[in-house]
């Protein structure tokens, strides 16, 4: 399962890197994170470690 999908299931919205690709280049395995979408610093403080954990070791 893609990282973006795993995060979405946990209530964290990110955009996969393929959305930002131009042409036929194979997209990298990455996500774009927008801190402004967090409603509070507390939400950000909870979400960022989860993102980091899943990026390092997807389930």
Coordinates of C-alpha atoms in Angstrom, one line a residue, residues 16-46:
X16 CA 1.8 11.6 -3.6
X17 CA 4.8 12.9 -5.6
X18 CA 3.3 11.6 -8.9
X19 CA 0.8 14.5 -8.9
X20 CA 3.6 16.9 -9.4
X21 CA 5.4 15.0 -12.2
X22 CA 5.6 16.4 -15.7
X23 CA 5.9 14.2 -18.8
X24 CA 6.5 10.5 -18.8
X25 CA 9.2 10.5 -16.1
X26 CA 8.7 7.7 -13.6
X27 CA 7.6 9.3 -10.3
X28 CA 9.7 8.9 -7.2
X29 CA 8.3 7.4 -4.0
X30 CA 7.5 10.4 -2.0
X31 CA 4.8 12.7 -0.6
X32 CA 4.3 16.4 -0.3
X33 CA 3.4 17.6 3.2
X34 CA 1.7 20.9 3.8
X35 CA 1.9 22.1 7.4
X36 CA -0.7 24.7 6.9
X37 CA -3.4 22.0 6.7
X38 CA -3.0 21.1 10.3
X39 CA -5.6 22.8 12.5
X40 CA -3.2 23.3 15.4
X41 CA 0.5 22.8 16.3
X42 CA -0.7 19.8 18.4
X43 CA -2.1 18.1 15.3
X44 CA 1.2 18.7 13.5
X45 CA 3.2 17.4 16.5
X46 CA 1.2 14.2 16.3

